[in-house]
Short mmCIF file of C-alpha atoms in Angstrom, two decimals:
data_model
loop_
_atom_site.label_atom_id
_atom_site.label_comp_id
_atom_site.label_asym_id
_atom_site.label_seq_id
_atom_site.Cartn_x
_atom_site.Cartn_y
_atom_site.Cartn_z
CA MET A 55 91.25 110.67 76.06
CA LYS A 56 89.13 108.65 73.51
CA LEU A 57 89.50 108.65 69.66
CA TYR A 58 86.61 107.70 67.38
CA SER A 59 87.83 106.30 63.90
CA PHE A 60 87.47 103.61 61.51
CA GLY A 61 90.76 102.25 62.41
CA PRO A 62 94.34 102.88 60.99
CA GLY A 63 93.55 104.05 57.47
CA ALA A 64 93.01 107.25 55.66
CA ASN A 65 91.94 110.13 57.86
CA SER A 66 91.41 107.98 60.88
CA LEU A 67 95.38 106.84 60.81
CA LYS A 68 96.32 110.35 61.29
CA PRO A 69 95.54 110.88 65.00
CA LEU A 70 95.96 106.95 65.64
CA LEU A 71 99.42 107.23 64.66
CA ALA A 72 100.21 110.23 66.19
CA LEU A 73 98.62 109.25 69.57
CA TYR A 74 101.07 105.89 69.26
CA GLU A 75 104.11 108.00 68.53
CA LYS A 76 103.36 110.33 71.22
CA GLU A 77 102.58 107.12 73.63
CA LEU A 78 99.63 108.71 75.26
CA ASP A 79 96.95 106.35 76.83
CA PHE A 80 93.70 106.75 75.03
CA GLU A 81 90.56 104.63 74.43
CA SER A 82 89.63 103.60 70.92
CA VAL A 83 86.40 103.31 69.57
CA PHE A 84 85.57 101.96 66.30
CA LEU A 85 82.90 102.81 63.97
CA ASN A 86 82.02 100.69 61.42
CA PRO A 87 81.36 102.19 58.22
CA ALA A 88 79.55 99.58 56.27
CA LYS A 89 76.86 100.01 58.63
CA PHE A 90 77.04 103.65 58.54
CA GLU A 91 77.79 104.05 62.37
CA HIS A 92 79.18 107.53 61.79
CA HIS A 93 75.97 108.32 60.53
CA SER A 94 73.61 107.19 63.60
CA ASP A 95 72.35 109.28 65.78
CA TRP A 96 74.24 109.15 68.93
CA TYR A 97 77.59 109.55 67.08
CA LYS A 98 76.18 112.76 65.34
CA LYS A 99 75.61 114.00 68.74
CA LEU A 100 79.34 114.42 69.04
CA ASN A 101 80.13 115.23 65.67
CA PRO A 102 77.10 116.74 63.86
CA ASN A 103 79.05 116.21 60.24
CA GLY A 104 78.72 112.66 60.91
CA GLN A 105 82.58 112.13 60.19
CA VAL A 106 85.44 110.34 61.70
CA PRO A 107 87.78 110.69 63.26
CA ALA A 108 86.84 112.73 66.42
CA LEU A 109 88.88 113.18 69.82
CA GLU A 110 87.09 113.52 73.26
CA HIS A 111 89.38 115.40 75.79
CA ASP A 112 88.53 116.88 78.77
CA GLY A 113 84.91 116.43 78.06
CA LYS A 114 85.29 118.22 74.50
CA ILE A 115 85.15 117.18 71.18
CA ILE A 116 87.65 118.00 68.63
CA THR A 117 86.95 117.05 65.13
CA GLU A 118 89.15 117.13 61.90
CA SER A 119 92.12 114.85 61.50
CA THR A 120 94.67 117.35 61.05
CA VAL A 121 93.62 119.81 63.67
CA ILE A 122 93.27 116.84 66.38
CA CYS A 123 97.18 116.28 65.32
CA GLU A 124 98.18 119.71 65.84
CA TYR A 125 95.88 119.77 68.95
CA LEU A 126 97.69 116.92 70.52
CA GLU A 127 101.24 118.62 70.01
CA ASP A 128 99.40 121.77 71.36
CA VAL A 129 98.58 119.89 74.44
CA PHE A 130 101.65 117.45 74.65
CA PRO A 131 104.41 119.77 73.31
CA ASP A 132 107.14 117.66 75.11
CA GLN A 133 105.77 114.03 74.71
CA ASN A 134 107.66 113.01 71.60
CA PRO A 135 107.22 115.92 69.68
CA LEU A 136 105.92 115.63 65.82
CA ARG A 137 106.20 119.26 65.15
CA PRO A 138 109.32 121.00 64.26
CA ALA A 139 110.77 123.61 66.95
CA ASP A 140 112.07 125.55 63.87
CA HIS A 141 109.23 128.00 62.75
CA PHE A 142 110.33 127.87 59.03
CA GLU A 143 110.40 123.98 59.37
CA ARG A 144 106.94 124.10 61.04
CA ALA A 145 105.56 126.34 58.26
CA GLN A 146 106.77 123.37 55.55
CA MET A 147 105.05 121.06 57.86
CA ARG A 148 101.97 122.68 57.64
CA ILE A 149 102.16 123.06 53.85
CA TRP A 150 102.63 119.32 53.53
CA THR A 151 99.65 118.65 55.77
CA LYS A 152 97.51 121.26 54.08
CA TRP A 153 98.22 119.69 50.77
CA VAL A 154 96.86 116.20 51.81
CA ASP A 155 93.87 117.61 53.17
CA GLU A 156 93.38 119.90 50.09
CA TYR A 157 94.49 117.81 47.16
CA PHE A 158 96.13 114.65 47.70
CA CYS A 159 93.55 112.84 50.07
CA TRP A 160 90.68 113.79 47.23
CA CYS A 161 91.78 112.24 44.40
CA VAL A 162 92.99 108.73 46.34
CA SER A 163 89.43 108.84 48.19
CA THR A 164 87.55 109.02 45.01
CA ILE A 165 89.27 105.87 43.48
CA GLY A 166 88.57 104.44 46.69
CA TRP A 167 85.17 104.78 47.03
CA HIS A 168 84.86 103.71 43.15
CA ARG A 169 86.38 100.45 43.56
CA MET A 170 85.07 99.84 47.27
CA VAL A 171 82.27 101.87 48.77
CA GLY A 172 80.34 101.37 45.64
CA ASN A 173 79.88 97.67 46.61
CA MET A 174 78.94 98.43 50.25
CA VAL A 175 75.78 99.60 49.11
CA LYS A 176 74.89 97.89 45.94
CA HIS A 177 72.65 95.03 48.07
CA LEU A 178 70.60 97.71 49.29
CA SER A 179 67.04 98.50 47.56
CA ASP A 180 66.66 101.99 46.25
CA GLU A 181 64.59 102.76 49.26
CA GLU A 182 67.08 101.39 51.83
CA PHE A 183 69.74 103.37 50.11
CA GLU A 184 68.22 106.73 50.08
CA GLU A 185 66.91 106.19 53.87
CA MET A 186 70.64 105.98 54.58
CA VAL A 187 71.81 109.08 52.47
CA ALA A 188 69.00 110.86 54.24
CA LYS A 189 71.17 110.26 57.18
CA VAL A 190 74.43 111.77 55.86
CA PRO A 191 74.59 115.30 57.09
CA ILE A 192 76.72 117.22 54.55
CA HIS A 193 75.24 117.77 51.19
CA GLU A 194 78.83 116.81 49.07
CA GLN A 195 78.55 113.41 50.93
CA LYS A 196 75.17 112.65 50.03
CA VAL A 197 76.04 113.54 46.40
CA LYS A 198 79.38 111.14 46.34
CA TRP A 199 77.35 108.46 48.06
CA ARG A 200 74.81 108.43 45.04
CA ARG A 201 77.36 108.78 42.61
CA ALA A 202 79.73 105.91 44.26
CA ARG A 203 76.45 103.66 43.69
CA GLU A 204 75.64 104.76 40.31
CA GLY A 205 79.49 104.61 39.23
CA PHE A 206 81.39 107.74 39.01
CA PRO A 207 81.63 109.58 35.48
CA GLN A 208 84.75 108.26 33.83
CA GLU A 209 85.88 111.95 33.25
CA LEU A 210 85.95 112.40 36.77
CA LEU A 211 87.80 109.19 37.40
CA ASP A 212 90.40 110.15 34.62
CA GLU A 213 91.15 113.24 36.25
CA GLU A 214 91.58 111.86 39.75
CA MET A 215 94.09 109.47 38.30
CA ARG A 216 95.87 112.49 36.90
CA LYS A 217 95.98 114.07 40.11
CA ILE A 218 97.15 110.73 41.83
CA GLY A 219 99.97 110.63 39.12
CA HIS A 220 100.94 114.02 39.69
CA SER A 221 100.74 113.89 43.57
CA VAL A 222 103.05 110.89 43.23
CA LYS A 223 105.69 112.74 41.49
CA LYS A 224 105.61 115.57 43.96
CA LEU A 225 106.00 113.20 47.01
CA GLU A 226 108.83 111.41 45.15
CA ALA A 227 110.76 114.53 44.08
CA ARG A 228 110.36 116.03 47.63
CA LEU A 229 111.98 112.56 49.37
CA GLN A 230 114.56 112.35 46.90
CA GLU A 231 115.89 115.58 48.18
CA SER A 232 114.88 114.99 51.93
CA LYS A 233 114.50 112.10 54.41
CA TRP A 234 111.29 113.27 55.84
CA LEU A 235 108.57 115.72 54.11
CA ALA A 236 108.77 118.96 56.25
CA CYS A 237 112.52 118.57 56.95
CA ASP A 238 115.63 116.63 56.42
CA HIS A 239 116.38 115.78 60.22
CA MET A 240 112.75 115.27 61.58
CA TYR A 241 109.88 113.05 61.32
CA THR A 242 106.79 115.17 61.69
CA LEU A 243 102.91 115.32 61.26
CA ALA A 244 103.92 116.07 57.61
CA ASP A 245 104.88 112.41 57.46
CA ILE A 246 102.04 111.05 59.43
CA CYS A 247 99.43 113.08 57.19
CA ASN A 248 100.81 111.92 54.15
CA PHE A 249 101.58 108.25 55.30
CA ALA A 250 97.84 107.98 55.96
CA ILE A 251 96.78 108.40 52.37
CA ALA A 252 99.88 106.85 50.64
CA ASN A 253 100.76 103.45 52.39
CA GLY A 254 99.18 100.69 50.51
CA MET A 255 99.36 102.57 47.33
CA GLN A 256 102.24 100.34 46.04
CA ASN A 257 99.27 97.86 46.21
CA GLY A 258 96.35 99.70 45.03
CA PHE A 259 98.00 101.79 42.56
CA PRO A 260 101.32 100.02 41.55
CA GLU A 261 101.18 102.06 38.11
CA PHE A 262 102.09 105.26 40.06
CA VAL A 263 103.85 103.78 43.13
CA ASN A 264 106.61 100.71 42.26
CA GLU A 265 110.25 100.25 42.70
CA LYS A 266 111.44 101.84 39.25
CA ASP A 267 109.52 104.96 39.37
CA THR A 268 109.28 105.87 43.16
CA PRO A 269 112.32 104.26 45.09
CA ALA A 270 112.40 107.10 47.72
CA ILE A 271 108.47 106.73 48.37
CA LEU A 272 108.79 103.21 48.94
CA ASP A 273 111.99 103.61 51.60
CA TRP A 274 109.92 106.15 53.07
CA LEU A 275 106.84 104.15 53.68
CA GLY A 276 109.24 101.19 54.70
CA ARG A 277 110.98 103.60 57.31
CA ILE A 278 107.45 104.54 58.63
CA ASN A 279 106.12 101.25 58.81
CA GLU A 280 109.24 99.91 60.72
CA ARG A 281 108.68 102.22 63.37
CA PRO A 282 107.60 100.66 66.57
CA ALA A 283 104.62 103.12 67.03
CA ALA A 284 103.36 101.99 63.66
CA LYS A 285 104.21 98.30 64.13
CA LYS A 286 102.08 98.72 67.41
CA MET A 287 99.17 100.71 65.79
CA PHE A 288 98.69 98.12 63.09
CA ALA A 289 99.19 95.20 65.57
CA ASN A 290 96.62 96.51 68.27
CA GLN A 291 94.05 98.32 66.12
CA PRO A 292 91.97 96.38 63.46
CA SER A 293 91.77 98.47 60.22
CA GLU A 294 88.07 99.19 58.99
CA PHE A 295 88.54 96.46 56.06
CA ASN A 296 90.19 93.47 58.06
CA ARG A 297 88.57 93.31 61.34
CA LYS A 298 86.05 90.77 62.16
CA LYS A 299 82.67 90.89 60.91
CA ASP A 300 80.51 92.30 63.64
CA MET B 150 110.07 141.04 56.41
CA LYS B 151 108.53 141.54 52.95
CA LEU B 152 105.26 140.51 51.90
CA TYR B 153 104.46 139.81 48.28
CA SER B 154 100.69 140.13 47.70
CA PHE B 155 97.79 141.35 45.50
CA GLY B 156 96.66 143.89 48.10
CA PRO B 157 93.85 143.75 50.93
CA GLY B 158 91.58 141.21 49.33
CA ALA B 159 91.04 137.51 49.10
CA ASN B 160 93.87 135.50 49.96
CA SER B 161 96.38 138.30 50.09
CA LEU B 162 94.39 140.01 53.15
CA LYS B 163 95.12 137.51 55.50
CA PRO B 164 98.81 138.06 56.01
CA LEU B 165 98.42 141.52 55.69
CA LEU B 166 95.50 142.13 58.13
CA ALA B 167 97.72 139.97 60.43
CA LEU B 168 100.44 141.79 59.98
CA TYR B 169 98.69 145.05 60.74
CA GLU B 170 96.98 143.63 63.78
CA LYS B 171 100.36 142.59 65.00
CA GLU B 172 102.04 146.04 64.32
CA LEU B 173 104.89 144.36 63.07
CA ASP B 174 107.33 146.63 60.53
CA PHE B 175 107.25 145.10 56.99
CA GLU B 176 107.81 145.90 53.31
CA SER B 177 104.76 145.65 51.04
CA VAL B 178 105.40 144.18 47.60
CA PHE B 179 102.22 144.53 45.17
CA LEU B 180 101.65 142.36 42.21
CA ASN B 181 99.45 143.18 39.45
CA PRO B 182 97.27 140.40 38.73
CA ALA B 183 96.28 141.96 35.53
CA LYS B 184 99.79 141.97 34.24
CA PHE B 185 100.18 138.58 35.52
CA GLU B 186 103.24 139.41 37.34
CA HIS B 187 102.77 136.21 39.77
CA HIS B 188 103.41 134.39 36.73
CA SER B 189 106.52 136.22 35.67
CA ASP B 190 110.15 134.33 36.21
CA TRP B 191 111.56 136.65 38.91
CA TYR B 192 108.49 135.74 40.95
CA LYS B 193 108.26 132.17 40.34
CA LYS B 194 112.02 132.06 41.46
CA LEU B 195 110.19 133.09 45.10
CA ASN B 196 107.46 131.13 44.66
CA PRO B 197 107.42 128.27 42.25
CA ASN B 198 103.75 127.80 42.43
CA GLY B 199 103.30 131.37 41.00
CA GLN B 200 101.08 132.50 44.04
CA VAL B 201 100.41 135.29 46.38
CA PRO B 202 100.99 135.78 48.89
CA ALA B 203 104.34 135.13 50.03
CA LEU B 204 106.29 136.04 53.06
CA GLU B 205 110.20 136.83 52.93
CA HIS B 206 111.76 136.39 56.50
CA ASP B 207 115.24 135.51 57.78
CA GLY B 208 116.17 135.06 53.89
CA LYS B 209 113.41 132.48 53.57
CA ILE B 210 110.05 132.57 51.60
CA ILE B 211 107.07 131.23 53.41
CA THR B 212 104.00 130.55 51.16
CA GLU B 213 100.10 129.70 51.51
CA SER B 214 98.23 132.56 53.19
CA THR B 215 96.95 130.61 56.28
CA VAL B 216 100.48 128.89 56.92
CA ILE B 217 101.69 132.50 56.84
CA CYS B 218 99.73 133.68 59.73
CA GLU B 219 100.24 130.80 61.88
CA TYR B 220 103.97 131.44 60.89
CA LEU B 221 103.43 135.04 62.55
CA GLU B 222 101.99 133.79 65.53
CA ASP B 223 104.95 131.60 65.68
CA VAL B 224 107.33 134.00 65.34
CA PHE B 225 105.73 136.53 67.52
CA PRO B 226 103.71 134.73 69.73
CA ASP B 227 103.15 137.88 72.35
CA GLN B 228 102.89 140.50 69.88
CA ASN B 229 99.08 141.13 69.81
CA PRO B 230 98.06 137.63 69.97
CA LEU B 231 95.70 136.30 67.12
CA ARG B 232 95.55 132.69 68.48
CA PRO B 233 93.59 131.88 71.39
CA ALA B 234 95.95 130.31 74.18
CA ASP B 235 93.34 127.66 75.08
CA HIS B 236 93.98 124.52 73.29
CA PHE B 237 90.61 123.84 72.57
CA GLU B 238 89.57 127.17 71.42
CA ARG B 239 92.67 126.88 69.27
CA ALA B 240 91.36 123.90 67.61
CA GLN B 241 88.28 125.80 66.77
CA MET B 242 90.44 128.54 65.06
CA ARG B 243 91.95 126.16 62.91
CA ILE B 244 88.68 124.26 61.98
CA TRP B 245 87.54 127.42 60.70
CA THR B 246 90.79 128.55 58.89
CA LYS B 247 90.67 125.28 57.25
CA TRP B 248 87.20 125.56 55.92
CA VAL B 249 87.94 128.82 54.23
CA ASP B 250 90.69 127.35 52.52
CA GLU B 251 88.80 124.06 51.30
CA TYR B 252 85.27 125.28 50.90
CA PHE B 253 84.44 128.98 51.45
CA CYS B 254 87.07 130.63 49.20
CA TRP B 255 86.47 128.38 46.41
CA CYS B 256 83.04 129.01 45.53
CA VAL B 257 83.43 132.83 46.15
CA SER B 258 86.52 132.62 43.95
CA THR B 259 84.73 131.03 40.88
CA ILE B 260 82.10 133.38 41.03
CA GLY B 261 84.69 136.46 41.19
CA TRP B 262 86.40 134.75 38.56
CA HIS B 263 83.42 134.54 36.38
CA ARG B 264 82.65 138.53 36.74
CA MET B 265 86.11 139.70 36.69
CA VAL B 266 89.01 137.51 35.88
CA GLY B 267 87.46 136.54 32.51
CA ASN B 268 87.44 140.19 31.26
CA MET B 269 90.86 140.79 32.30
CA VAL B 270 91.82 138.55 29.61
CA LYS B 271 89.05 138.81 26.74
CA HIS B 272 90.96 141.55 24.89
CA LEU B 273 93.83 139.08 24.21
CA SER B 274 94.16 137.04 21.02
CA ASP B 275 94.35 133.55 21.62
CA GLU B 276 97.81 133.27 20.85
CA GLU B 277 98.73 135.74 23.31
CA PHE B 278 96.42 133.94 25.87
CA GLU B 279 98.11 130.62 25.30
CA GLU B 280 101.26 132.31 25.75
CA MET B 281 100.09 133.83 29.31
CA VAL B 282 98.49 130.27 30.43
CA ALA B 283 101.93 128.81 29.29
CA LYS B 284 103.49 130.34 32.49
CA VAL B 285 101.00 129.40 34.92
CA PRO B 286 102.94 126.79 36.98
CA ILE B 287 99.60 124.77 38.44
CA HIS B 288 97.60 122.64 36.18
CA GLU B 289 94.40 123.52 37.67
CA GLN B 290 95.16 127.11 37.34
CA LYS B 291 95.59 126.98 33.67
CA VAL B 292 91.93 125.25 33.34
CA LYS B 293 90.41 128.19 35.60
CA TRP B 294 92.37 130.85 33.27
CA ARG B 295 90.83 128.60 30.18
CA ARG B 296 87.25 128.25 31.86
CA ALA B 297 87.49 131.97 33.01
CA ARG B 298 87.83 132.87 29.42
CA GLU B 299 85.45 130.91 27.73
CA GLY B 300 83.32 131.30 30.08
CA PHE B 301 82.28 128.65 33.08
CA PRO B 302 79.59 126.07 32.75
CA GLN B 303 76.36 127.37 34.20
CA GLU B 304 75.80 123.91 36.10
CA LEU B 305 79.36 124.89 37.84
CA LEU B 306 78.16 128.39 38.59
CA ASP B 307 74.88 127.32 39.96
CA GLU B 308 76.69 124.92 41.99
CA GLU B 309 79.09 127.48 43.46
CA MET B 310 76.37 129.75 44.16
CA ARG B 311 74.66 126.95 46.36
CA LYS B 312 77.91 126.66 48.11
CA ILE B 313 78.01 130.60 48.80
CA GLY B 314 74.27 130.33 50.23
CA HIS B 315 75.32 127.52 52.55
CA SER B 316 78.40 129.17 53.44
CA VAL B 317 76.83 132.41 54.47
CA LYS B 318 73.99 130.47 56.87
CA LYS B 319 76.60 128.89 58.55
CA LEU B 320 78.72 131.94 59.08
CA GLU B 321 75.37 133.35 60.42
CA ALA B 322 74.55 130.73 62.36
CA ARG B 323 77.96 131.09 64.46
CA LEU B 324 77.78 134.24 64.50
CA GLN B 325 74.77 134.60 65.86
CA GLU B 326 75.76 132.56 69.16
CA SER B 327 79.35 133.58 69.31
CA LYS B 328 81.02 137.35 69.04
CA TRP B 329 84.03 135.96 67.19
CA LEU B 330 84.08 132.80 65.19
CA ALA B 331 86.59 130.40 67.27
CA CYS B 332 85.18 131.66 70.68
CA ASP B 333 83.34 134.55 71.66
CA HIS B 334 86.01 136.34 73.58
CA MET B 335 88.82 136.78 71.04
CA TYR B 336 89.57 138.11 67.59
CA THR B 337 91.47 135.49 65.84
CA LEU B 338 92.93 134.19 62.66
CA ALA B 339 89.80 132.82 62.27
CA ASP B 340 88.03 135.78 62.11
CA ILE B 341 90.83 137.35 59.85
CA CYS B 342 90.74 134.37 57.36
CA ASN B 343 86.97 134.54 57.02
CA PHE B 344 86.83 138.26 56.77
CA ALA B 345 89.41 138.32 53.63
CA ILE B 346 86.74 136.21 51.75
CA ALA B 347 83.43 137.59 53.34
CA ASN B 348 84.01 141.41 53.35
CA GLY B 349 82.27 142.96 50.56
CA MET B 350 79.76 140.16 50.02
CA GLN B 351 77.07 142.70 51.27
CA ASN B 352 78.08 144.32 47.89
CA GLY B 353 78.67 141.37 45.83
CA PHE B 354 76.07 138.94 46.87
CA PRO B 355 73.41 141.04 48.20
CA GLU B 356 70.78 138.31 48.03
CA PHE B 357 72.88 136.29 50.50
CA VAL B 358 74.74 139.07 52.70
CA ASN B 359 71.89 141.66 53.85
CA GLU B 360 70.16 143.42 56.96
CA LYS B 361 67.36 140.75 57.10
CA ASP B 362 69.00 137.54 56.36
CA THR B 363 72.38 138.10 57.83
CA PRO B 364 72.56 140.88 60.54
CA ALA B 365 75.09 139.19 62.47
CA ILE B 366 77.66 138.98 59.58
CA LEU B 367 77.00 142.72 58.56
CA ASP B 368 77.72 143.36 62.43
CA TRP B 369 81.04 140.91 62.71
CA LEU B 370 82.22 142.53 59.33
CA GLY B 371 81.46 146.12 60.90
CA ARG B 372 83.52 145.69 63.67
CA ILE B 373 86.31 143.98 61.90
CA ASN B 374 86.13 146.91 59.68
CA GLU B 375 86.52 149.47 62.62
CA ARG B 376 89.40 148.14 64.11
CA PRO B 377 92.30 150.26 63.81
CA ALA B 378 94.53 147.88 62.14
CA ALA B 379 91.71 147.43 59.22
CA LYS B 380 91.51 150.99 58.74
CA LYS B 381 95.05 151.43 58.80
CA MET B 382 95.37 148.59 56.36
CA PHE B 383 92.61 149.85 53.87
CA ALA B 384 94.12 153.28 53.98
CA ASN B 385 98.01 152.54 53.18
CA GLN B 386 97.52 149.41 51.30
CA PRO B 387 95.92 149.94 47.54
CA SER B 388 93.64 146.96 46.60
CA GLU B 389 94.25 145.13 43.32
CA PHE B 390 90.91 146.60 41.80
CA ASN B 391 91.20 150.32 43.17
CA ARG B 392 95.04 151.40 42.68
CA LYS B 393 96.01 153.55 39.97
CA LYS B 394 96.80 151.98 36.64
CA ASP B 395 100.36 151.46 36.24
#
């Protein structure tokens, strides 16, 4: 089993942490986003969308971070399960993983691109940049690269910040009433997929995530970071931003 | 078991058709979107988001159309299964249902709102309209109602039409190579969830879906419409647009 990823952050973190939680053996292949390795020809042969993460298993490629997580549960259901056995609770888990993919990850991602990704491509000439964009297979991603370089419209950034504020309130309210997101008694893929986006927001978005406004979120982030699987993952897997320049 | 829905169209069609395919007994409760029944107090007690469909089962409410479909498979796995047993194929099914929810349904929905929903509220005074909007729980839905009434910006409509064109090409390419969406040998939730959005596009979007450009989509729509479950559903369940005025 082989996981192609950017390391333990954002969507790549979801299957990475699931693999560590399930104590499964796998080979980790890092792609360097600053070198656009996910848009290289060899990788697009594996995933024509040019996106990470992707899992290679039994000679096949599974894409989409949340789908990979469910796949690991389907294939290894009894190995440290991360899905509730109860059907109603499992549905709640899916509502939370779906919400990450449809709402929460997008607003946080735009601000991340605004703050960091734009700088990654500012040193390129217009020609070099357009050559790179030509390799991006998804139209919406091409548009996002161009906007990140030019600067996102302020109106869009304001709207994304509003959505982040709304998301944080929603998470805090849920974690005030339940130890974990899908159900009180079990840590599930709902926690892993939300943690993938929320971890670090206490530093990146202290106006939203802080001791005063979101004690339950901070407690929940702390509990996940203290899990042996999370510690092992962060110790063993370089993140896309702190690994040695290669 | 009780399903709250707008009848056999769009997201409401997904669990409706799944219930018919699985030959499960259920009570059907229709809400009238023109009367904003989904934003009434009694319904928001069931689903605080004020959205249909919602399933009542074992005294609990399950929301989100795709999650309801997976829930029905979890609870009744052996009753006319709509999920592949093979793990890789099941992952493909989830990639297709996810794509409907994140991409395909949104562009088609905006054009639907532009063409039909705007007219539903044009007869209201500004005051009556804002009174109605005040009952909509989700911010983005409030914005959509206001935009539908004022008229969506042309730039947005153009972008949604571009996405519809892209979506149709993607579906056609897949159905050229595979009888059903997730895998060649089995009709699954991937087909049901895409059918929910694509059925009728040969009439509403003939510039995209027609004999010349999309023979495989038309064949696939025809095969689903000919299924006994689909025939029974359309015969028994009034749609939101052709039911008697109540």
